[in-house]
PDB file of C-alpha atoms in Angstrom:
ATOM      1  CA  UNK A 210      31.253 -37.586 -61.274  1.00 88.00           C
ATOM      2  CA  UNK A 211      31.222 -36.346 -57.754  1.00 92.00           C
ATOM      3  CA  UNK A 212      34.505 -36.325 -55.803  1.00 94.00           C
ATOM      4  CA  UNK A 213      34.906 -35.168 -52.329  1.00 95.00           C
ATOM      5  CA  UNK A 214      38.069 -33.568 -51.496  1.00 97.00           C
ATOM      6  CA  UNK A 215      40.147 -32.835 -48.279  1.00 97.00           C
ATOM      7  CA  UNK A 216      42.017 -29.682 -47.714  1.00 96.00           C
ATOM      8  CA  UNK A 217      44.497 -28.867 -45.546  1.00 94.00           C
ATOM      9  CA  UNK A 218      46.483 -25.534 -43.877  1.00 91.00           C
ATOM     10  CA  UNK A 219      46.669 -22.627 -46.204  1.00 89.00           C
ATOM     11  CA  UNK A 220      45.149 -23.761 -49.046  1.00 91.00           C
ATOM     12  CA  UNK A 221      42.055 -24.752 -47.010  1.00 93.00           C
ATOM     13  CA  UNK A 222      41.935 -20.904 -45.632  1.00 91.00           C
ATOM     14  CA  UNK A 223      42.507 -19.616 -49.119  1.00 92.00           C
ATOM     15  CA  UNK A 224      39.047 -21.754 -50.178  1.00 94.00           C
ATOM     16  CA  UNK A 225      37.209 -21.346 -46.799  1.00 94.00           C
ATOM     17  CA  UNK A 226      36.820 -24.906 -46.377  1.00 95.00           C
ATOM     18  CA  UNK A 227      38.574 -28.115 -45.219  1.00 95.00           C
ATOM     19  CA  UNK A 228      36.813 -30.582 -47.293  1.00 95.00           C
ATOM     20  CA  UNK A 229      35.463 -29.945 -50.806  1.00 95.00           C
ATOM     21  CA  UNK A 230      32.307 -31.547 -52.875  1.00 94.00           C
ATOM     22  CA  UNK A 231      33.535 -30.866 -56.278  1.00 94.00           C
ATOM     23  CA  UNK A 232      31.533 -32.045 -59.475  1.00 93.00           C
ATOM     24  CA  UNK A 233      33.067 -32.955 -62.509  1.00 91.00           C
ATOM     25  CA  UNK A 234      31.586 -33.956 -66.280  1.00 90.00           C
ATOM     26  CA  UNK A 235      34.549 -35.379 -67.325  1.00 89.00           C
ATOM     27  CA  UNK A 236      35.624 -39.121 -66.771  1.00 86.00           C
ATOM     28  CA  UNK A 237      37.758 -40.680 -65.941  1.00 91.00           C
ATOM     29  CA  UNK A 238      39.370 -37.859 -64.111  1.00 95.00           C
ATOM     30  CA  UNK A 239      43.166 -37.873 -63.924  1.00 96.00           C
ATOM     31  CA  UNK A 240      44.637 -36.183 -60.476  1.00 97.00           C
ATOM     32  CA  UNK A 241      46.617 -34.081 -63.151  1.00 96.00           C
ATOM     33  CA  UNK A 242      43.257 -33.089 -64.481  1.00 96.00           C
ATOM     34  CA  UNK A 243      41.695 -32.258 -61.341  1.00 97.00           C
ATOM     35  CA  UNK A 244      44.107 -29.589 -60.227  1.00 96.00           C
ATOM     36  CA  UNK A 245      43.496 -27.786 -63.545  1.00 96.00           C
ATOM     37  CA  UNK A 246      39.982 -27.850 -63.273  1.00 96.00           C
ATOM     38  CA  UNK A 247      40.100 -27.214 -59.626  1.00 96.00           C
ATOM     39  CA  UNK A 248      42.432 -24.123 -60.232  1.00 96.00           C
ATOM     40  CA  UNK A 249      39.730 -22.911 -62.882  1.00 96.00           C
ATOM     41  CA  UNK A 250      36.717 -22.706 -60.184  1.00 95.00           C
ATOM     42  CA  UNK A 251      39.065 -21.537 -57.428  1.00 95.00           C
ATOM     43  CA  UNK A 252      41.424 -18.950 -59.486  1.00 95.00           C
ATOM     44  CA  UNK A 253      42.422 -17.609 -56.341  1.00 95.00           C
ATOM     45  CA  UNK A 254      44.208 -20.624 -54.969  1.00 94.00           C
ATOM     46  CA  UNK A 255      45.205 -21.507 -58.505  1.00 94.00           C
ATOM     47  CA  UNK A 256      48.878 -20.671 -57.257  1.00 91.00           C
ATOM     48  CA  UNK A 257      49.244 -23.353 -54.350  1.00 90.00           C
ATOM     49  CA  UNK A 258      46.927 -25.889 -56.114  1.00 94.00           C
ATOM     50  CA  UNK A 259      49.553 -26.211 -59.010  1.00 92.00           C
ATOM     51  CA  UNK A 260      52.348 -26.912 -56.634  1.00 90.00           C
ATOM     52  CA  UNK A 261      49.898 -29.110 -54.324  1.00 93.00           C
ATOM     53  CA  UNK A 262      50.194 -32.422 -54.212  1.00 94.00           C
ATOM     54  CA  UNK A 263      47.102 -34.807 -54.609  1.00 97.00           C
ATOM     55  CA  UNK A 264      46.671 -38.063 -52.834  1.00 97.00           C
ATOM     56  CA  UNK A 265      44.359 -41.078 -53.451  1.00 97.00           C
ATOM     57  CA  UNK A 266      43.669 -43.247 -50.462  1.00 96.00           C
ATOM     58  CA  UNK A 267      46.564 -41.935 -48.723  1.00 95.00           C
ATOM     59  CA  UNK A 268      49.476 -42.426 -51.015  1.00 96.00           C
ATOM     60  CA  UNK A 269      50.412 -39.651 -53.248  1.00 95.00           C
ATOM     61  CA  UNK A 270      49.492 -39.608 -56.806  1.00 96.00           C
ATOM     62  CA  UNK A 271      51.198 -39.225 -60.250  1.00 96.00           C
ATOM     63  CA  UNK A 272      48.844 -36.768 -62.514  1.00 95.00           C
ATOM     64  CA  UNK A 273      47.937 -39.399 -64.497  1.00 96.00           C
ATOM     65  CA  UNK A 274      46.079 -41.677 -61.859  1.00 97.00           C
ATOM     66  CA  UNK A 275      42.419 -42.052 -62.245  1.00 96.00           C
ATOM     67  CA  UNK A 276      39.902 -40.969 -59.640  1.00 96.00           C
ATOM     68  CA  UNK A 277      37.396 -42.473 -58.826  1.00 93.00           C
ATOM     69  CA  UNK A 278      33.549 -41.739 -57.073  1.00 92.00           C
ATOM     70  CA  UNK A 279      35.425 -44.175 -54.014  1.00 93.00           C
ATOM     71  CA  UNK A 280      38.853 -42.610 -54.189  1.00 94.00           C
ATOM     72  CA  UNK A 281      39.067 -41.016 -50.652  1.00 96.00           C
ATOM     73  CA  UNK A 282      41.236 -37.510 -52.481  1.00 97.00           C
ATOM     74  CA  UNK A 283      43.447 -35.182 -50.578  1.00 97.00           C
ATOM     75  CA  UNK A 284      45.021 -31.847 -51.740  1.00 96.00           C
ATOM     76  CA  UNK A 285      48.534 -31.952 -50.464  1.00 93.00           C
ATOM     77  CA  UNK A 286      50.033 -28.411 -49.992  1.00 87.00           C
ATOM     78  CA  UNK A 287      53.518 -27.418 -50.052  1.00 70.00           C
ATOM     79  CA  UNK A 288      53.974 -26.826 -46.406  1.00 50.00           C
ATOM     80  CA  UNK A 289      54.818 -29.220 -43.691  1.00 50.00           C
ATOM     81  CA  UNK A 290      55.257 -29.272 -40.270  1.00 42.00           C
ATOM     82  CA  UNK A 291      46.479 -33.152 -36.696  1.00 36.00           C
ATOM     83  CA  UNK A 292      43.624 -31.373 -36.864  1.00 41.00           C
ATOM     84  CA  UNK A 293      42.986 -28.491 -34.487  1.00 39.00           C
ATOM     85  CA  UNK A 294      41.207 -30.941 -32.353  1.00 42.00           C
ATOM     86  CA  UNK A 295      42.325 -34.605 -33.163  1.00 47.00           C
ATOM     87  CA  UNK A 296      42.876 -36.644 -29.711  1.00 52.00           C
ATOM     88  CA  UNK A 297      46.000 -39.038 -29.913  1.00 69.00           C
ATOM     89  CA  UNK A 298      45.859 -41.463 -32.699  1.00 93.00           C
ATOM     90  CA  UNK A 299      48.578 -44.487 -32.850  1.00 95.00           C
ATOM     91  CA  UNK A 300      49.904 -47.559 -35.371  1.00 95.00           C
ATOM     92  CA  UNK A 301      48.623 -50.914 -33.938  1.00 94.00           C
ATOM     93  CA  UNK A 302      52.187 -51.812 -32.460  1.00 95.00           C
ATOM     94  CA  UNK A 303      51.935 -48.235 -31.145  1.00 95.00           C
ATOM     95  CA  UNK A 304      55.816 -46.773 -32.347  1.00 98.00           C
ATOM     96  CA  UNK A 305      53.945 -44.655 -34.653  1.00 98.00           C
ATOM     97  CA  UNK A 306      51.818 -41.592 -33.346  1.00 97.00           C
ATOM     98  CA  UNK A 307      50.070 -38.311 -34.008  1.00 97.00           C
ATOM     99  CA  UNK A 308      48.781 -36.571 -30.767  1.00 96.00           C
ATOM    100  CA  UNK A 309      47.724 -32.845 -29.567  1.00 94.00           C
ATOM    101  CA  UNK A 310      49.259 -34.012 -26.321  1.00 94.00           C
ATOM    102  CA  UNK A 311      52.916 -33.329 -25.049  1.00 96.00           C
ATOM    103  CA  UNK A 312      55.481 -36.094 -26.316  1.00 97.00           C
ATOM    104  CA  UNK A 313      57.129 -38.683 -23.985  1.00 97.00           C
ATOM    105  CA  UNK A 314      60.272 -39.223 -25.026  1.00 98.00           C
ATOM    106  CA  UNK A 315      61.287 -42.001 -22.665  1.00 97.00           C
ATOM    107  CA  UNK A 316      57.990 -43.642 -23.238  1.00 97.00           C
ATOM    108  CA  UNK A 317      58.868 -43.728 -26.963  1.00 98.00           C
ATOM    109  CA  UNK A 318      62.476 -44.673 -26.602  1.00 98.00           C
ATOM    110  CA  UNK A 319      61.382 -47.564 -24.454  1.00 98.00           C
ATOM    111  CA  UNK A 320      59.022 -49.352 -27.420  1.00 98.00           C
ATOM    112  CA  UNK A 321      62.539 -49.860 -30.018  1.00 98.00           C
ATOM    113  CA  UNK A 322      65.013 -50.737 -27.179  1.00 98.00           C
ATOM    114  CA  UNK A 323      66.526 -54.412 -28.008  1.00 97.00           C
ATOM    115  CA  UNK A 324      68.512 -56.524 -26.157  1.00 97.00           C
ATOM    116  CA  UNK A 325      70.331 -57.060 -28.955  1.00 96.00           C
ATOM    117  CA  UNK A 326      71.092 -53.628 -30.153  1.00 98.00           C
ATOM    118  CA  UNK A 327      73.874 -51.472 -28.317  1.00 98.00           C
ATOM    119  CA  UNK A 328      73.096 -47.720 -29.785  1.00 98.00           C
ATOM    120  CA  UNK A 329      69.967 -45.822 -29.025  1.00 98.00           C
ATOM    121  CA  UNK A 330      68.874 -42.305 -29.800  1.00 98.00           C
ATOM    122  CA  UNK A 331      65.927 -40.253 -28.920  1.00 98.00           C
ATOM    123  CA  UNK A 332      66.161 -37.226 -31.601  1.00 98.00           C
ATOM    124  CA  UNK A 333      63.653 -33.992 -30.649  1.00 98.00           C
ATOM    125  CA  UNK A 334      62.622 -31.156 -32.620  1.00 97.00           C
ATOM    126  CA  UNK A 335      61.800 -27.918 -30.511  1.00 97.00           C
ATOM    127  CA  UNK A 336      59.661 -24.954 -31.311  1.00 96.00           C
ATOM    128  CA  UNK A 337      62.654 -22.442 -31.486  1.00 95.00           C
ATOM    129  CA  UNK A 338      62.123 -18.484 -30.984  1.00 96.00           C
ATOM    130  CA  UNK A 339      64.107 -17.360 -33.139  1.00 94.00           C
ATOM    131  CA  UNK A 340      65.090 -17.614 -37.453  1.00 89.00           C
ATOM    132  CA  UNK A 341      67.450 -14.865 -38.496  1.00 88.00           C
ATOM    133  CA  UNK A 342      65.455 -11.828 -37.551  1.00 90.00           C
ATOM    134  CA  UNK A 343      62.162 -13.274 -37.234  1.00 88.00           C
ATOM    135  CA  UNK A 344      60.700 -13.957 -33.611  1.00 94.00           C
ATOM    136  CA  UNK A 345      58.740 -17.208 -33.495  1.00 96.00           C
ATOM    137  CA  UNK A 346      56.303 -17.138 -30.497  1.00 96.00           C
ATOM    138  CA  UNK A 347      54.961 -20.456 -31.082  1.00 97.00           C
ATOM    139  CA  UNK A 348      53.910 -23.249 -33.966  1.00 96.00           C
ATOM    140  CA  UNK A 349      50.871 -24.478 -34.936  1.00 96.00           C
ATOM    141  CA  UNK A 350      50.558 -27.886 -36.554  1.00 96.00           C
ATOM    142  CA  UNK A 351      47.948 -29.791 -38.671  1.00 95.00           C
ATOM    143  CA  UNK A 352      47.861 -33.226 -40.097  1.00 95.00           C
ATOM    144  CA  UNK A 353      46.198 -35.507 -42.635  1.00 95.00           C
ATOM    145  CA  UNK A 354      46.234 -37.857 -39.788  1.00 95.00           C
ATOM    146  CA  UNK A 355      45.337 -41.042 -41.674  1.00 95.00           C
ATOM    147  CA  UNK A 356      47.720 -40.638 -44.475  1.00 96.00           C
ATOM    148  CA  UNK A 357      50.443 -39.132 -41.878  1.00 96.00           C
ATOM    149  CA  UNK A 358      50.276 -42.426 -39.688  1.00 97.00           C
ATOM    150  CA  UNK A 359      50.751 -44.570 -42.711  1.00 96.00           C
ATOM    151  CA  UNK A 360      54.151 -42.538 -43.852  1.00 97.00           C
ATOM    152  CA  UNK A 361      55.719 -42.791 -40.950  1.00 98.00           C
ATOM    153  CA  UNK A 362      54.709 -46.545 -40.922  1.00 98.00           C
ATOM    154  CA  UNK A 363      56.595 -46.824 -43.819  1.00 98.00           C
ATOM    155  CA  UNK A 364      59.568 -44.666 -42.532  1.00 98.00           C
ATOM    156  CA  UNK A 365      60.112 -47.386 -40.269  1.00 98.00           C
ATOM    157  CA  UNK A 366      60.073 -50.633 -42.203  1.00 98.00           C
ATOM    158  CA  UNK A 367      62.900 -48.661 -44.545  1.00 98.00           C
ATOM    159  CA  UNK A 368      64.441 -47.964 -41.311  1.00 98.00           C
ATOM    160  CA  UNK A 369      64.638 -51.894 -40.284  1.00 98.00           C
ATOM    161  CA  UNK A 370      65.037 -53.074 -43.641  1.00 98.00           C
ATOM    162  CA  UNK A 371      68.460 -50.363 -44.584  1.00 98.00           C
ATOM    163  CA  UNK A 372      69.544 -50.908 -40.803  1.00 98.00           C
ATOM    164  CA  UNK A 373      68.362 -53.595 -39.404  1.00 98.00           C
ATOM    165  CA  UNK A 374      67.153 -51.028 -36.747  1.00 98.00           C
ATOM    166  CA  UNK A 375      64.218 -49.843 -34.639  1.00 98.00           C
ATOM    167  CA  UNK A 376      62.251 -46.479 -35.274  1.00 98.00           C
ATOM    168  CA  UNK A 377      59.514 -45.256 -33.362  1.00 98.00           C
ATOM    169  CA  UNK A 378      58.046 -41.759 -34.310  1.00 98.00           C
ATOM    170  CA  UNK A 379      55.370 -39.165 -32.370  1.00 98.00           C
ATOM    171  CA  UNK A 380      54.825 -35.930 -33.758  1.00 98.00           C
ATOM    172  CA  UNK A 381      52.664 -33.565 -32.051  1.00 97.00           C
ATOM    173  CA  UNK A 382      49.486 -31.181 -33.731  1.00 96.00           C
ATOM    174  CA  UNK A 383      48.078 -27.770 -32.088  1.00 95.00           C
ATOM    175  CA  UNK A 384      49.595 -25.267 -30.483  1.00 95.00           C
ATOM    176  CA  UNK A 385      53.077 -26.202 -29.673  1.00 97.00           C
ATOM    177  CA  UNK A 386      55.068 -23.398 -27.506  1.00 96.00           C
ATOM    178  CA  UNK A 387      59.033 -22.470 -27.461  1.00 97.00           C
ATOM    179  CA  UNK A 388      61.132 -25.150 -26.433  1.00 97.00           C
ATOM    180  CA  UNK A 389      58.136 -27.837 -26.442  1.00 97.00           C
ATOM    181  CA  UNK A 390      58.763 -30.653 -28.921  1.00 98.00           C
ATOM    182  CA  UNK A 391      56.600 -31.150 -31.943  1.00 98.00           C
ATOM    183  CA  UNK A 392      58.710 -34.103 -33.289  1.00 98.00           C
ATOM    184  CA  UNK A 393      60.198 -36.876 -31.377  1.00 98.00           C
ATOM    185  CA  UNK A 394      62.081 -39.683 -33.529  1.00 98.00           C
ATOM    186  CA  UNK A 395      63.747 -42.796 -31.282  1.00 98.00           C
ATOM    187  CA  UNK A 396      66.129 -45.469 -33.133  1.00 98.00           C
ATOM    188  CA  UNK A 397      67.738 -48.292 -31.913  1.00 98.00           C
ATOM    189  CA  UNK A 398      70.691 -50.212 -33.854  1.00 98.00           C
ATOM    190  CA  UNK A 399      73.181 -53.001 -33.364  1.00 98.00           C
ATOM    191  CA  UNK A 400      76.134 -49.901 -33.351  1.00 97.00           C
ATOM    192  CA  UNK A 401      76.131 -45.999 -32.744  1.00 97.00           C
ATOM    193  CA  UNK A 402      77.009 -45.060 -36.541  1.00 98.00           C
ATOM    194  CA  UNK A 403      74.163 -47.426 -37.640  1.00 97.00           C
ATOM    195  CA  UNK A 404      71.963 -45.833 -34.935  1.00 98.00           C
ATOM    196  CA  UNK A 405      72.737 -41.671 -36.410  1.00 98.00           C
ATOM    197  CA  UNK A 406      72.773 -42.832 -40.299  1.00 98.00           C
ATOM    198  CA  UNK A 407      68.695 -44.424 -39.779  1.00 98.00           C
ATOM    199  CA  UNK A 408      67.863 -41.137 -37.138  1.00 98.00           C
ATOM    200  CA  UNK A 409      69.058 -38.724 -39.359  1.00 98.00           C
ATOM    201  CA  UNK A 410      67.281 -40.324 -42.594  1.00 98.00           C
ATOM    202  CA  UNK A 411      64.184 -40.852 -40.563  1.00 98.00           C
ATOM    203  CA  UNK A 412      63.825 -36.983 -40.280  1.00 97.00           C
ATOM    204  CA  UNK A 413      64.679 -36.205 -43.327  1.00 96.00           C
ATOM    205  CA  UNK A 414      61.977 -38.259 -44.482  1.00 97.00           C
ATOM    206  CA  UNK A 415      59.636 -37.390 -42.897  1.00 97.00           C
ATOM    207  CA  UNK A 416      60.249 -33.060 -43.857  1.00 94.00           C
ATOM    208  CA  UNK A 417      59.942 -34.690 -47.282  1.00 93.00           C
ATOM    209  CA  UNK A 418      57.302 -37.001 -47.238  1.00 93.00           C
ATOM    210  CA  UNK A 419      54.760 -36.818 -44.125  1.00 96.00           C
ATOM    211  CA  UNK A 420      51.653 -34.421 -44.657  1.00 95.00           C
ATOM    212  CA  UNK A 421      52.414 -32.192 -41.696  1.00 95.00           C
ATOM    213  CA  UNK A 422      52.258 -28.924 -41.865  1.00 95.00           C
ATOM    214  CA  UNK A 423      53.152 -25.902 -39.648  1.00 95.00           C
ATOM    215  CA  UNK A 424      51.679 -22.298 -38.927  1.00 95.00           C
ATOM    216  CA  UNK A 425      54.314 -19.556 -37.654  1.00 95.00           C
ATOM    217  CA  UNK A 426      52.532 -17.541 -34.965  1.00 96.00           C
ATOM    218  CA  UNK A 427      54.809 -13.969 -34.344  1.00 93.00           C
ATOM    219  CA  UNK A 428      54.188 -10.602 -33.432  1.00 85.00           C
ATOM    220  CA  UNK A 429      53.478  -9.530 -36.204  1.00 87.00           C
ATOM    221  CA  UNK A 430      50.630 -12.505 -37.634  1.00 91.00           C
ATOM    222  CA  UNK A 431      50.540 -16.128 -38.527  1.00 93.00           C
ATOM    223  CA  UNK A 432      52.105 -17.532 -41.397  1.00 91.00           C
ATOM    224  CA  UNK A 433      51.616 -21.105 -42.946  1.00 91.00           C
ATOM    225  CA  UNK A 434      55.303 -22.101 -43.379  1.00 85.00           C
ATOM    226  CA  UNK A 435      56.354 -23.319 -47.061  1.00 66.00           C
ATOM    227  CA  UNK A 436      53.410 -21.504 -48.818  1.00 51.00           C
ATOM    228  CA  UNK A 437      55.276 -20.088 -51.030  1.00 47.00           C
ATOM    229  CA  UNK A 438      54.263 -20.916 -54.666  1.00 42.00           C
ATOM    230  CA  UNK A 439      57.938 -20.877 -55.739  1.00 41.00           C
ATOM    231  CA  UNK A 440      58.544 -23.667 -53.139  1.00 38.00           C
ATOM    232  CA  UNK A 441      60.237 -26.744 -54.628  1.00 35.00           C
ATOM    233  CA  UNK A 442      60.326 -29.152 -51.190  1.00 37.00           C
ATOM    234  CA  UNK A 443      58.328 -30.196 -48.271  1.00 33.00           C
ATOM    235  CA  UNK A 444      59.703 -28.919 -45.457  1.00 33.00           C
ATOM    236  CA  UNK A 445      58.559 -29.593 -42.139  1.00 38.00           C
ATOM    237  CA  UNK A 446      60.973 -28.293 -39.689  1.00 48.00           C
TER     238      UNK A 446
END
């Protein structure tokens, strides 16, 4: 069987490619299956396909779920943070967006403000310069775009079902300077400690489910965030 396959930030450099035509004799193929055989061609990314996640049709996949010819298949590294040159892309209701432009942050706070709801907060996540002794000069983000859009769809019905709140998200890809925002989360809920408890879990899913990922750009190189092979999260910020 024939299966296409989408790759994303380091792993896709490691390959040379961002999208895969990989052949396989054996079916049905298990997603487990395909990272072994895919780490067998491409022994050189062997390390970050084992600790890659896959995803089929934009949900992410146990190693036993069958592929299929259809199955639109991702390669899900371990590094988080759209494409190089993806224009703005938005949810039908529009509280959910991925855009290479710069974030509005009382545009987004305006689309889950409720007359009913007393407590609203606009959370933003900066490009900061510097981590310990390491000088950040700016980020560079990438996205599975489809898949990305439908996560943080799904951050916000949690959101409104735990809270009874209102969560809008926009997180930004490309080049994204010091103290621009690449991440811009707004809640609203009936009370304040509502409105924190549903911000603060909306980030923290996101770093740990939304296929985002981030390049460190320094003096002294670029560096995929997260790439480590001993890596055991998702992070994103």
């Amino acid at each position: 069987m024939h299966v296409t396959i989408r790759l994303f930030a380091g792993l896709a450099e490691v390959i040379g490619s961002s999208s895969l035509a990989f052949h396989s004799h054996e079916s049905p193929l298990t997603a487990g299956r395909l990272k072994e055989l895919l780490s067998a061609s491409y022994p050189e990314a062997a390390p970050q396909i084992k600790v890659s996640l896959v995803a089929i049709d934009h949900e992410y996949a146990p190693d036993d779920s069958v592929i299929s010819e259809a199955s639109e298949v991702a390669l899900i590294p371990p590094v988080s943070g759209g494409e190089p040159d993806a224009e703005e892309q938005e949810t039908p209701d529009g509280r959910f967006s991925i855009t290479d432009q710069p974030l509005n942050g009382e545009a987004l706070l305006d689309k889950v403000l409720d007359v009913n709801h007393g407590a609203s907060l606009l959370f933003v996540g900066t490009t900061r310069e510097m981590t310990g002794t390491q000088r950040t000069t700016a980020l560079h983000y990438e996205a599975y775009v489809p898949m990305a859009l439908a996560k943080l769809e799904e951050i916000g019905r949690e959101v409104g079902e735990r809270w009874n709140a209102r969560c809008a998200i926009a997180h930004r890809t490309g080049l994204v300077s010091l103290k621009e925002a690449s991440v811009m989360i707004a809640v609203s809920a009936a009370h304040r400690d509502i409105c924190y408890e549903a911000s603060r879990y909306a980030i923290e899913k996101l770093k740990a489910s939304v296929p985002v990922w981030k390049k460190d750009i320094n003096d002294s190189g670029e560096q995929w965030l997260g790439a480590d092979p001993q890596a055991k999260d998702y992070p994103s910020l």
